[in-house]
Amino acid sequence: CSAIDACERSNGGCSSKAECRRTTPGNRACVCSAGYTGDGIICIEINPCLVNHGGCDRNAECTQTGPNQAVCNCLKGYSGDGKTCTYISLCSQNNGGCNEFAICNDTELTERTCTCKPNYIGDGFKCQGNIFQELLRNSNTSRFYFHLEALSIKDISGPGPFTLFVPHTDVLNSDPRVKDWIAKGVMAQVLRYHMVACAKLLYKDLTATTNITSLHGDLIHINCSQNLLVLNNKAEIILSDAVGTNGVIHVINQILVP
């Protein structure tokens, strides 16, 4: 006589995911394989994500990859290995895309607000200071700024409002008269002829204006010709309405001479 092997046929009636183990002649025990749970006759794949979120961080996604196996991936807006996930501040990199003169505030995941700092105006993505500062920040007007600095002219750094008609940088660099005016000590008068105090005149305001008085004291004549605004019948406004906290800048293509 020989002992009957209960596991010899059909895995002893155990699940295909179980091991059939001989116990006594004619008897066996069914034990679920690693990664499975059950009575051996029926074995079900263990999903580790169902217990303690698979050991993943609460700000991570647990994804089952096999029997009792899973991976953890941090959710959008967080970084880490999945076991530990840290909130990513949008404002921590490049000021959150806000202007350099703006304050970035995280509000919620993937959201932030941009607010211009005190003494600046704008939407947070573009912030302007006073027009004296804005002259320097714009290459079209920076030469005018350097002439003001050289002569210590600070008129337009006050509360204003002011309106500036600024000759384009290329014009100031190329006009031979500039050196003569500097040598003769009259450059300050020429610069002040491009400034208007006590008024913030946008382009639309200028279309309804014929004469304005400059800081130099002389009048600037304005007329509209072929949909262009022309000053003193010579200088055209080629860029307009660069607004600052204390006024507005218009760029012109010629120097105004008092």
PDB file of C-alpha atoms in Angstrom:
ATOM      1  CA  CYS A   1       0.000   0.000   0.000  1.00  0.00           C
ATOM      2  CA  SER A   2       1.169   3.562  -0.723  1.00  0.00           C
ATOM      3  CA  ALA A   3       0.038   6.840   0.804  1.00  0.00           C
ATOM      4  CA  ILE A   4      -2.369   8.853  -1.302  1.00  0.00           C
ATOM      5  CA  ASP A   5      -0.967  12.278  -2.325  1.00  0.00           C
ATOM      6  CA  ALA A   6      -3.919  14.620  -2.036  1.00  0.00           C
ATOM      7  CA  CYS A   7      -2.003  17.339  -3.977  1.00  0.00           C
ATOM      8  CA  GLU A   8      -1.182  15.125  -6.919  1.00  0.00           C
ATOM      9  CA  ARG A   9      -4.169  16.083  -9.049  1.00  0.00           C
ATOM     10  CA  SER A  10      -5.558  19.535  -9.823  1.00  0.00           C
ATOM     11  CA  ASN A  11      -3.381  21.108  -7.148  1.00  0.00           C
ATOM     12  CA  GLY A  12      -5.412  19.214  -4.589  1.00  0.00           C
ATOM     13  CA  GLY A  13      -8.459  21.399  -5.294  1.00  0.00           C
ATOM     14  CA  CYS A  14      -6.580  24.454  -4.023  1.00  0.00           C
ATOM     15  CA  SER A  15      -6.673  27.763  -5.807  1.00  0.00           C
ATOM     16  CA  SER A  16      -4.219  28.257  -8.659  1.00  0.00           C
ATOM     17  CA  LYS A  17      -2.857  31.088  -6.473  1.00  0.00           C
ATOM     18  CA  ALA A  18      -2.263  28.715  -3.560  1.00  0.00           C
ATOM     19  CA  GLU A  19       0.229  26.056  -2.573  1.00  0.00           C
ATOM     20  CA  CYS A  20      -1.079  22.565  -1.835  1.00  0.00           C
ATOM     21  CA  ARG A  21       0.744  21.039   1.115  1.00  0.00           C
ATOM     22  CA  ARG A  22       0.482  17.337   2.067  1.00  0.00           C
ATOM     23  CA  THR A  23      -0.327  16.823   5.705  1.00  0.00           C
ATOM     24  CA  THR A  24      -1.300  13.202   6.383  1.00  0.00           C
ATOM     25  CA  PRO A  25      -1.973  10.467   3.860  1.00  0.00           C
ATOM     26  CA  GLY A  26      -4.940  11.502   1.762  1.00  0.00           C
ATOM     27  CA  ASN A  27      -5.108  14.982   3.332  1.00  0.00           C
ATOM     28  CA  ARG A  28      -3.697  18.353   2.403  1.00  0.00           C
ATOM     29  CA  ALA A  29      -3.738  22.047   3.357  1.00  0.00           C
ATOM     30  CA  CYS A  30      -4.143  24.926   0.906  1.00  0.00           C
ATOM     31  CA  VAL A  31      -2.068  28.029   1.636  1.00  0.00           C
ATOM     32  CA  CYS A  32      -2.471  31.195  -0.460  1.00  0.00           C
ATOM     33  CA  SER A  33       0.681  32.373  -2.180  1.00  0.00           C
ATOM     34  CA  ALA A  34       2.481  35.550  -1.136  1.00  0.00           C
ATOM     35  CA  GLY A  35       0.483  38.618  -2.105  1.00  0.00           C
ATOM     36  CA  TYR A  36      -2.843  36.773  -1.852  1.00  0.00           C
ATOM     37  CA  THR A  37      -5.292  36.180   0.972  1.00  0.00           C
ATOM     38  CA  GLY A  38      -8.070  33.635   1.511  1.00  0.00           C
ATOM     39  CA  ASP A  39      -8.730  30.079   2.700  1.00  0.00           C
ATOM     40  CA  GLY A  40      -6.546  28.499   0.054  1.00  0.00           C
ATOM     41  CA  ILE A  41      -9.500  27.282  -1.951  1.00  0.00           C
ATOM     42  CA  ILE A  42     -10.215  30.842  -2.917  1.00  0.00           C
ATOM     43  CA  CYS A  43      -7.316  33.320  -2.956  1.00  0.00           C
ATOM     44  CA  ILE A  44      -7.791  36.995  -3.641  1.00  0.00           C
ATOM     45  CA  GLU A  45      -5.043  39.412  -4.635  1.00  0.00           C
ATOM     46  CA  ILE A  46      -4.117  41.755  -1.772  1.00  0.00           C
ATOM     47  CA  ASN A  47      -4.492  45.476  -2.619  1.00  0.00           C
ATOM     48  CA  PRO A  48      -2.141  47.308  -0.228  1.00  0.00           C
ATOM     49  CA  CYS A  49      -3.770  50.642  -1.096  1.00  0.00           C
ATOM     50  CA  LEU A  50      -6.848  49.590   0.877  1.00  0.00           C
ATOM     51  CA  VAL A  51      -4.925  49.558   4.150  1.00  0.00           C
ATOM     52  CA  ASN A  52      -3.380  52.776   5.480  1.00  0.00           C
ATOM     53  CA  HIS A  53      -3.357  54.165   1.931  1.00  0.00           C
ATOM     54  CA  GLY A  54      -0.561  51.744   1.068  1.00  0.00           C
ATOM     55  CA  GLY A  55       1.879  53.689   3.245  1.00  0.00           C
ATOM     56  CA  CYS A  56       1.643  56.637   0.858  1.00  0.00           C
ATOM     57  CA  ASP A  57       1.484  60.246   1.972  1.00  0.00           C
ATOM     58  CA  ARG A  58      -2.022  61.654   2.289  1.00  0.00           C
ATOM     59  CA  ASN A  59      -1.144  63.998  -0.575  1.00  0.00           C
ATOM     60  CA  ALA A  60      -0.147  61.116  -2.835  1.00  0.00           C
ATOM     61  CA  GLU A  61      -1.975  58.653  -5.059  1.00  0.00           C
ATOM     62  CA  CYS A  62      -1.601  54.951  -4.275  1.00  0.00           C
ATOM     63  CA  THR A  63      -1.665  52.696  -7.351  1.00  0.00           C
ATOM     64  CA  GLN A  64      -1.670  48.909  -7.120  1.00  0.00           C
ATOM     65  CA  THR A  65       0.912  47.344  -9.466  1.00  0.00           C
ATOM     66  CA  GLY A  66       0.627  43.669  -8.473  1.00  0.00           C
ATOM     67  CA  PRO A  67      -0.247  41.302  -5.619  1.00  0.00           C
ATOM     68  CA  ASN A  68       0.389  43.284  -2.437  1.00  0.00           C
ATOM     69  CA  GLN A  69       2.483  45.746  -4.463  1.00  0.00           C
ATOM     70  CA  ALA A  70       1.849  49.449  -5.049  1.00  0.00           C
ATOM     71  CA  VAL A  71       3.551  52.712  -5.998  1.00  0.00           C
ATOM     72  CA  CYS A  72       3.021  56.130  -4.450  1.00  0.00           C
ATOM     73  CA  ASN A  73       3.002  59.279  -6.584  1.00  0.00           C
ATOM     74  CA  CYS A  74       2.638  62.780  -5.153  1.00  0.00           C
ATOM     75  CA  LEU A  75      -0.406  64.679  -6.328  1.00  0.00           C
ATOM     76  CA  LYS A  76      -0.180  67.755  -8.530  1.00  0.00           C
ATOM     77  CA  GLY A  77       1.117  70.666  -6.506  1.00  0.00           C
ATOM     78  CA  TYR A  78       3.310  68.435  -4.317  1.00  0.00           C
ATOM     79  CA  SER A  79       6.796  66.970  -4.673  1.00  0.00           C
ATOM     80  CA  GLY A  80       8.527  64.015  -3.043  1.00  0.00           C
ATOM     81  CA  ASP A  81       8.892  60.249  -3.245  1.00  0.00           C
ATOM     82  CA  GLY A  82       5.220  59.510  -2.635  1.00  0.00           C
ATOM     83  CA  LYS A  83       5.860  58.338   0.885  1.00  0.00           C
ATOM     84  CA  THR A  84       6.484  61.942   1.844  1.00  0.00           C
ATOM     85  CA  CYS A  85       5.022  64.780  -0.251  1.00  0.00           C
ATOM     86  CA  THR A  86       5.727  68.461   0.265  1.00  0.00           C
ATOM     87  CA  TYR A  87       3.585  71.323  -0.997  1.00  0.00           C
ATOM     88  CA  ILE A  88       5.169  73.235  -3.869  1.00  0.00           C
ATOM     89  CA  SER A  89       4.801  76.968  -3.411  1.00  0.00           C
ATOM     90  CA  LEU A  90       4.192  78.631  -6.779  1.00  0.00           C
ATOM     91  CA  CYS A  91       5.706  81.775  -5.321  1.00  0.00           C
ATOM     92  CA  SER A  92       8.985  80.057  -4.477  1.00  0.00           C
ATOM     93  CA  GLN A  93      10.167  80.039  -8.087  1.00  0.00           C
ATOM     94  CA  ASN A  94      10.570  83.191 -10.166  1.00  0.00           C
ATOM     95  CA  ASN A  95       8.195  85.031  -7.802  1.00  0.00           C
ATOM     96  CA  GLY A  96       5.356  82.905  -9.161  1.00  0.00           C
ATOM     97  CA  GLY A  97       5.496  84.695 -12.505  1.00  0.00           C
ATOM     98  CA  CYS A  98       4.550  87.974 -10.833  1.00  0.00           C
ATOM     99  CA  ASN A  99       6.338  91.213 -11.636  1.00  0.00           C
ATOM    100  CA  GLU A 100       9.594  91.916  -9.788  1.00  0.00           C
ATOM    101  CA  PHE A 101       7.789  94.794  -8.044  1.00  0.00           C
ATOM    102  CA  ALA A 102       4.848  92.614  -6.999  1.00  0.00           C
ATOM    103  CA  ILE A 103       4.086  90.391  -4.012  1.00  0.00           C
ATOM    104  CA  CYS A 104       3.175  86.774  -4.787  1.00  0.00           C
ATOM    105  CA  ASN A 105       0.736  85.039  -2.417  1.00  0.00           C
ATOM    106  CA  ASP A 106      -0.178  81.341  -2.572  1.00  0.00           C
ATOM    107  CA  THR A 107      -3.929  80.953  -2.266  1.00  0.00           C
ATOM    108  CA  GLU A 108      -4.636  77.268  -2.984  1.00  0.00           C
ATOM    109  CA  LEU A 109      -3.160  74.419  -4.995  1.00  0.00           C
ATOM    110  CA  THR A 110      -1.850  75.658  -8.369  1.00  0.00           C
ATOM    111  CA  GLU A 111      -3.277  79.099  -7.574  1.00  0.00           C
ATOM    112  CA  ARG A 112      -1.618  82.370  -6.527  1.00  0.00           C
ATOM    113  CA  THR A 113      -2.259  86.095  -6.630  1.00  0.00           C
ATOM    114  CA  CYS A 114       0.075  88.880  -7.716  1.00  0.00           C
ATOM    115  CA  THR A 115      -0.251  92.318  -6.111  1.00  0.00           C
ATOM    116  CA  CYS A 116       1.941  95.323  -6.879  1.00  0.00           C
ATOM    117  CA  LYS A 117       4.017  96.544  -3.954  1.00  0.00           C
ATOM    118  CA  PRO A 118       3.243  99.880  -2.277  1.00  0.00           C
ATOM    119  CA  ASN A 119       4.144 102.873  -4.474  1.00  0.00           C
ATOM    120  CA  TYR A 120       3.567 100.803  -7.611  1.00  0.00           C
ATOM    121  CA  ILE A 121       0.472 100.406  -9.766  1.00  0.00           C
ATOM    122  CA  GLY A 122      -0.607  97.624 -12.119  1.00  0.00           C
ATOM    123  CA  ASP A 123      -2.157  94.177 -12.200  1.00  0.00           C
ATOM    124  CA  GLY A 124       0.696  92.385 -10.424  1.00  0.00           C
ATOM    125  CA  PHE A 125       2.110  90.969 -13.643  1.00  0.00           C
ATOM    126  CA  LYS A 126       3.074  94.446 -14.766  1.00  0.00           C
ATOM    127  CA  CYS A 127       3.826  97.066 -12.111  1.00  0.00           C
ATOM    128  CA  GLN A 128       4.859 100.663 -12.685  1.00  0.00           C
ATOM    129  CA  GLY A 129       6.557 103.037 -10.292  1.00  0.00           C
ATOM    130  CA  ASN A 130       6.720 106.804 -10.680  1.00  0.00           C
ATOM    131  CA  ILE A 131       7.522 108.133 -14.139  1.00  0.00           C
ATOM    132  CA  PHE A 132      11.080 109.031 -13.123  1.00  0.00           C
ATOM    133  CA  GLN A 133      11.696 105.327 -12.420  1.00  0.00           C
ATOM    134  CA  GLU A 134       9.851 104.229 -15.540  1.00  0.00           C
ATOM    135  CA  LEU A 135      12.071 106.365 -17.766  1.00  0.00           C
ATOM    136  CA  LEU A 136      15.070 104.254 -16.783  1.00  0.00           C
ATOM    137  CA  ARG A 137      13.299 100.919 -17.178  1.00  0.00           C
ATOM    138  CA  ASN A 138      12.378 101.582 -20.807  1.00  0.00           C
ATOM    139  CA  SER A 139      15.161 101.669 -23.392  1.00  0.00           C
ATOM    140  CA  ASN A 140      13.093 104.075 -25.518  1.00  0.00           C
ATOM    141  CA  THR A 141      13.251 106.696 -22.758  1.00  0.00           C
ATOM    142  CA  SER A 142      16.351 105.812 -20.715  1.00  0.00           C
ATOM    143  CA  ARG A 143      18.554 108.438 -22.403  1.00  0.00           C
ATOM    144  CA  PHE A 144      16.183 111.189 -21.247  1.00  0.00           C
ATOM    145  CA  TYR A 145      16.542 109.797 -17.710  1.00  0.00           C
ATOM    146  CA  PHE A 146      20.353 109.971 -17.864  1.00  0.00           C
ATOM    147  CA  HIS A 147      20.217 113.610 -18.969  1.00  0.00           C
ATOM    148  CA  LEU A 148      17.933 114.406 -16.008  1.00  0.00           C
ATOM    149  CA  GLU A 149      20.290 112.610 -13.644  1.00  0.00           C
ATOM    150  CA  ALA A 150      23.351 114.372 -15.026  1.00  0.00           C
ATOM    151  CA  LEU A 151      21.724 117.734 -14.343  1.00  0.00           C
ATOM    152  CA  SER A 152      20.163 116.638 -11.019  1.00  0.00           C
ATOM    153  CA  ILE A 153      16.670 117.463 -12.268  1.00  0.00           C
ATOM    154  CA  LYS A 154      14.263 115.764  -9.853  1.00  0.00           C
ATOM    155  CA  ASP A 155      11.051 117.670 -10.655  1.00  0.00           C
ATOM    156  CA  ILE A 156       9.137 114.588 -11.832  1.00  0.00           C
ATOM    157  CA  SER A 157      10.026 112.418  -8.840  1.00  0.00           C
ATOM    158  CA  GLY A 158       7.448 114.316  -6.759  1.00  0.00           C
ATOM    159  CA  PRO A 159       3.768 113.411  -6.313  1.00  0.00           C
ATOM    160  CA  GLY A 160       2.688 115.083  -9.568  1.00  0.00           C
ATOM    161  CA  PRO A 161       0.716 114.496 -11.636  1.00  0.00           C
ATOM    162  CA  PHE A 162       2.983 115.102 -14.611  1.00  0.00           C
ATOM    163  CA  THR A 163       2.886 114.586 -18.362  1.00  0.00           C
ATOM    164  CA  LEU A 164       6.164 113.941 -20.178  1.00  0.00           C
ATOM    165  CA  PHE A 165       6.907 114.187 -23.878  1.00  0.00           C
ATOM    166  CA  VAL A 166      10.163 112.252 -24.150  1.00  0.00           C
ATOM    167  CA  PRO A 167      12.309 112.259 -27.289  1.00  0.00           C
ATOM    168  CA  HIS A 168      13.185 108.702 -28.253  1.00  0.00           C
ATOM    169  CA  THR A 169      16.615 107.541 -27.058  1.00  0.00           C
ATOM    170  CA  ASP A 170      17.863 107.277 -30.662  1.00  0.00           C
ATOM    171  CA  VAL A 171      16.914 110.918 -31.276  1.00  0.00           C
ATOM    172  CA  LEU A 172      18.742 112.172 -28.193  1.00  0.00           C
ATOM    173  CA  ASN A 173      21.795 110.111 -29.118  1.00  0.00           C
ATOM    174  CA  SER A 174      21.955 111.327 -32.705  1.00  0.00           C
ATOM    175  CA  ASP A 175      20.910 115.013 -32.566  1.00  0.00           C
ATOM    176  CA  PRO A 176      24.150 117.087 -32.718  1.00  0.00           C
ATOM    177  CA  ARG A 177      22.456 120.016 -30.951  1.00  0.00           C
ATOM    178  CA  VAL A 178      22.418 118.124 -27.654  1.00  0.00           C
ATOM    179  CA  LYS A 179      26.170 118.542 -27.113  1.00  0.00           C
ATOM    180  CA  ASP A 180      25.903 122.253 -27.874  1.00  0.00           C
ATOM    181  CA  TRP A 181      23.051 122.729 -25.387  1.00  0.00           C
ATOM    182  CA  ILE A 182      25.034 120.914 -22.699  1.00  0.00           C
ATOM    183  CA  ALA A 183      28.128 123.020 -23.423  1.00  0.00           C
ATOM    184  CA  LYS A 184      26.097 126.234 -23.288  1.00  0.00           C
ATOM    185  CA  GLY A 185      24.349 125.208 -20.050  1.00  0.00           C
ATOM    186  CA  VAL A 186      20.826 125.304 -21.528  1.00  0.00           C
ATOM    187  CA  MET A 187      20.095 121.555 -21.582  1.00  0.00           C
ATOM    188  CA  ALA A 188      18.039 121.801 -18.382  1.00  0.00           C
ATOM    189  CA  GLN A 189      15.735 124.334 -20.046  1.00  0.00           C
ATOM    190  CA  VAL A 190      15.299 122.058 -23.058  1.00  0.00           C
ATOM    191  CA  LEU A 191      14.460 119.067 -20.836  1.00  0.00           C
ATOM    192  CA  ARG A 192      11.939 121.018 -18.769  1.00  0.00           C
ATOM    193  CA  TYR A 193      10.222 122.112 -21.976  1.00  0.00           C
ATOM    194  CA  HIS A 194       9.216 118.446 -22.353  1.00  0.00           C
ATOM    195  CA  MET A 195       7.501 118.344 -18.941  1.00  0.00           C
ATOM    196  CA  VAL A 196       3.994 119.427 -17.958  1.00  0.00           C
ATOM    197  CA  ALA A 197       3.031 119.719 -14.286  1.00  0.00           C
ATOM    198  CA  CYS A 198      -0.309 119.376 -12.519  1.00  0.00           C
ATOM    199  CA  ALA A 199      -1.822 117.248 -15.283  1.00  0.00           C
ATOM    200  CA  LYS A 200      -1.848 113.587 -16.267  1.00  0.00           C
ATOM    201  CA  LEU A 201      -2.809 113.887 -19.921  1.00  0.00           C
ATOM    202  CA  LEU A 202      -3.444 110.605 -21.696  1.00  0.00           C
ATOM    203  CA  TYR A 203      -3.479 110.403 -25.478  1.00  0.00           C
ATOM    204  CA  LYS A 204      -7.269 110.818 -25.585  1.00  0.00           C
ATOM    205  CA  ASP A 205      -6.966 113.952 -23.425  1.00  0.00           C
ATOM    206  CA  LEU A 206      -4.371 115.432 -25.760  1.00  0.00           C
ATOM    207  CA  THR A 207      -6.664 115.057 -28.755  1.00  0.00           C
ATOM    208  CA  ALA A 208      -8.968 117.605 -27.125  1.00  0.00           C
ATOM    209  CA  THR A 209      -6.130 119.968 -26.141  1.00  0.00           C
ATOM    210  CA  THR A 210      -4.493 122.694 -28.244  1.00  0.00           C
ATOM    211  CA  ASN A 211      -1.987 124.314 -25.873  1.00  0.00           C
ATOM    212  CA  ILE A 212      -0.334 123.294 -22.619  1.00  0.00           C
ATOM    213  CA  THR A 213       2.278 125.062 -20.514  1.00  0.00           C
ATOM    214  CA  SER A 214       5.576 123.291 -19.893  1.00  0.00           C
ATOM    215  CA  LEU A 215       7.676 123.421 -16.720  1.00  0.00           C
ATOM    216  CA  HIS A 216      10.015 125.677 -18.679  1.00  0.00           C
ATOM    217  CA  GLY A 217       7.151 128.166 -18.908  1.00  0.00           C
ATOM    218  CA  ASP A 218       6.618 128.157 -22.686  1.00  0.00           C
ATOM    219  CA  LEU A 219       3.568 126.756 -24.428  1.00  0.00           C
ATOM    220  CA  ILE A 220       3.525 123.466 -26.291  1.00  0.00           C
ATOM    221  CA  HIS A 221       1.126 123.531 -29.243  1.00  0.00           C
ATOM    222  CA  ILE A 222      -0.805 120.344 -30.046  1.00  0.00           C
ATOM    223  CA  ASN A 223      -2.693 119.523 -33.202  1.00  0.00           C
ATOM    224  CA  CYS A 224      -4.109 116.377 -34.725  1.00  0.00           C
ATOM    225  CA  SER A 225      -2.976 115.631 -38.271  1.00  0.00           C
ATOM    226  CA  GLN A 226      -3.944 112.497 -40.187  1.00  0.00           C
ATOM    227  CA  ASN A 227      -4.807 110.676 -36.974  1.00  0.00           C
ATOM    228  CA  LEU A 228      -1.445 111.635 -35.486  1.00  0.00           C
ATOM    229  CA  LEU A 229      -0.817 113.985 -32.586  1.00  0.00           C
ATOM    230  CA  VAL A 230       1.856 116.522 -33.488  1.00  0.00           C
ATOM    231  CA  LEU A 231       3.601 118.886 -31.067  1.00  0.00           C
ATOM    232  CA  ASN A 232       4.732 122.313 -32.298  1.00  0.00           C
ATOM    233  CA  ASN A 233       3.962 121.158 -35.857  1.00  0.00           C
ATOM    234  CA  LYS A 234       7.074 118.934 -35.814  1.00  0.00           C
ATOM    235  CA  ALA A 235       7.265 116.183 -33.229  1.00  0.00           C
ATOM    236  CA  GLU A 236       4.906 113.214 -33.541  1.00  0.00           C
ATOM    237  CA  ILE A 237       3.831 111.069 -30.595  1.00  0.00           C
ATOM    238  CA  ILE A 238       5.000 107.592 -31.586  1.00  0.00           C
ATOM    239  CA  LEU A 239       4.382 105.749 -28.280  1.00  0.00           C
ATOM    240  CA  SER A 240       1.799 106.844 -25.750  1.00  0.00           C
ATOM    241  CA  ASP A 241       0.218 106.309 -22.355  1.00  0.00           C
ATOM    242  CA  ALA A 242       3.065 104.736 -20.360  1.00  0.00           C
ATOM    243  CA  VAL A 243       1.385 105.343 -17.029  1.00  0.00           C
ATOM    244  CA  GLY A 244       3.234 105.642 -13.714  1.00  0.00           C
ATOM    245  CA  THR A 245       2.074 106.403 -10.189  1.00  0.00           C
ATOM    246  CA  ASN A 246       2.562 110.139 -10.645  1.00  0.00           C
ATOM    247  CA  GLY A 247       1.908 110.722 -14.316  1.00  0.00           C
ATOM    248  CA  VAL A 248       2.178 109.544 -17.893  1.00  0.00           C
ATOM    249  CA  ILE A 249       4.935 109.330 -20.526  1.00  0.00           C
ATOM    250  CA  HIS A 250       4.571 109.857 -24.275  1.00  0.00           C
ATOM    251  CA  VAL A 251       7.482 109.185 -26.635  1.00  0.00           C
ATOM    252  CA  ILE A 252       8.066 111.631 -29.489  1.00  0.00           C
ATOM    253  CA  ASN A 253      10.277 111.430 -32.575  1.00  0.00           C
ATOM    254  CA  GLN A 254      11.897 114.884 -32.296  1.00  0.00           C
ATOM    255  CA  ILE A 255      13.265 117.182 -29.623  1.00  0.00           C
ATOM    256  CA  LEU A 256      11.087 120.115 -28.649  1.00  0.00           C
ATOM    257  CA  VAL A 257      12.964 123.409 -28.572  1.00  0.00           C
ATOM    258  CA  PRO A 258      11.619 126.313 -26.469  1.00  0.00           C
TER     259      PRO A 258
END
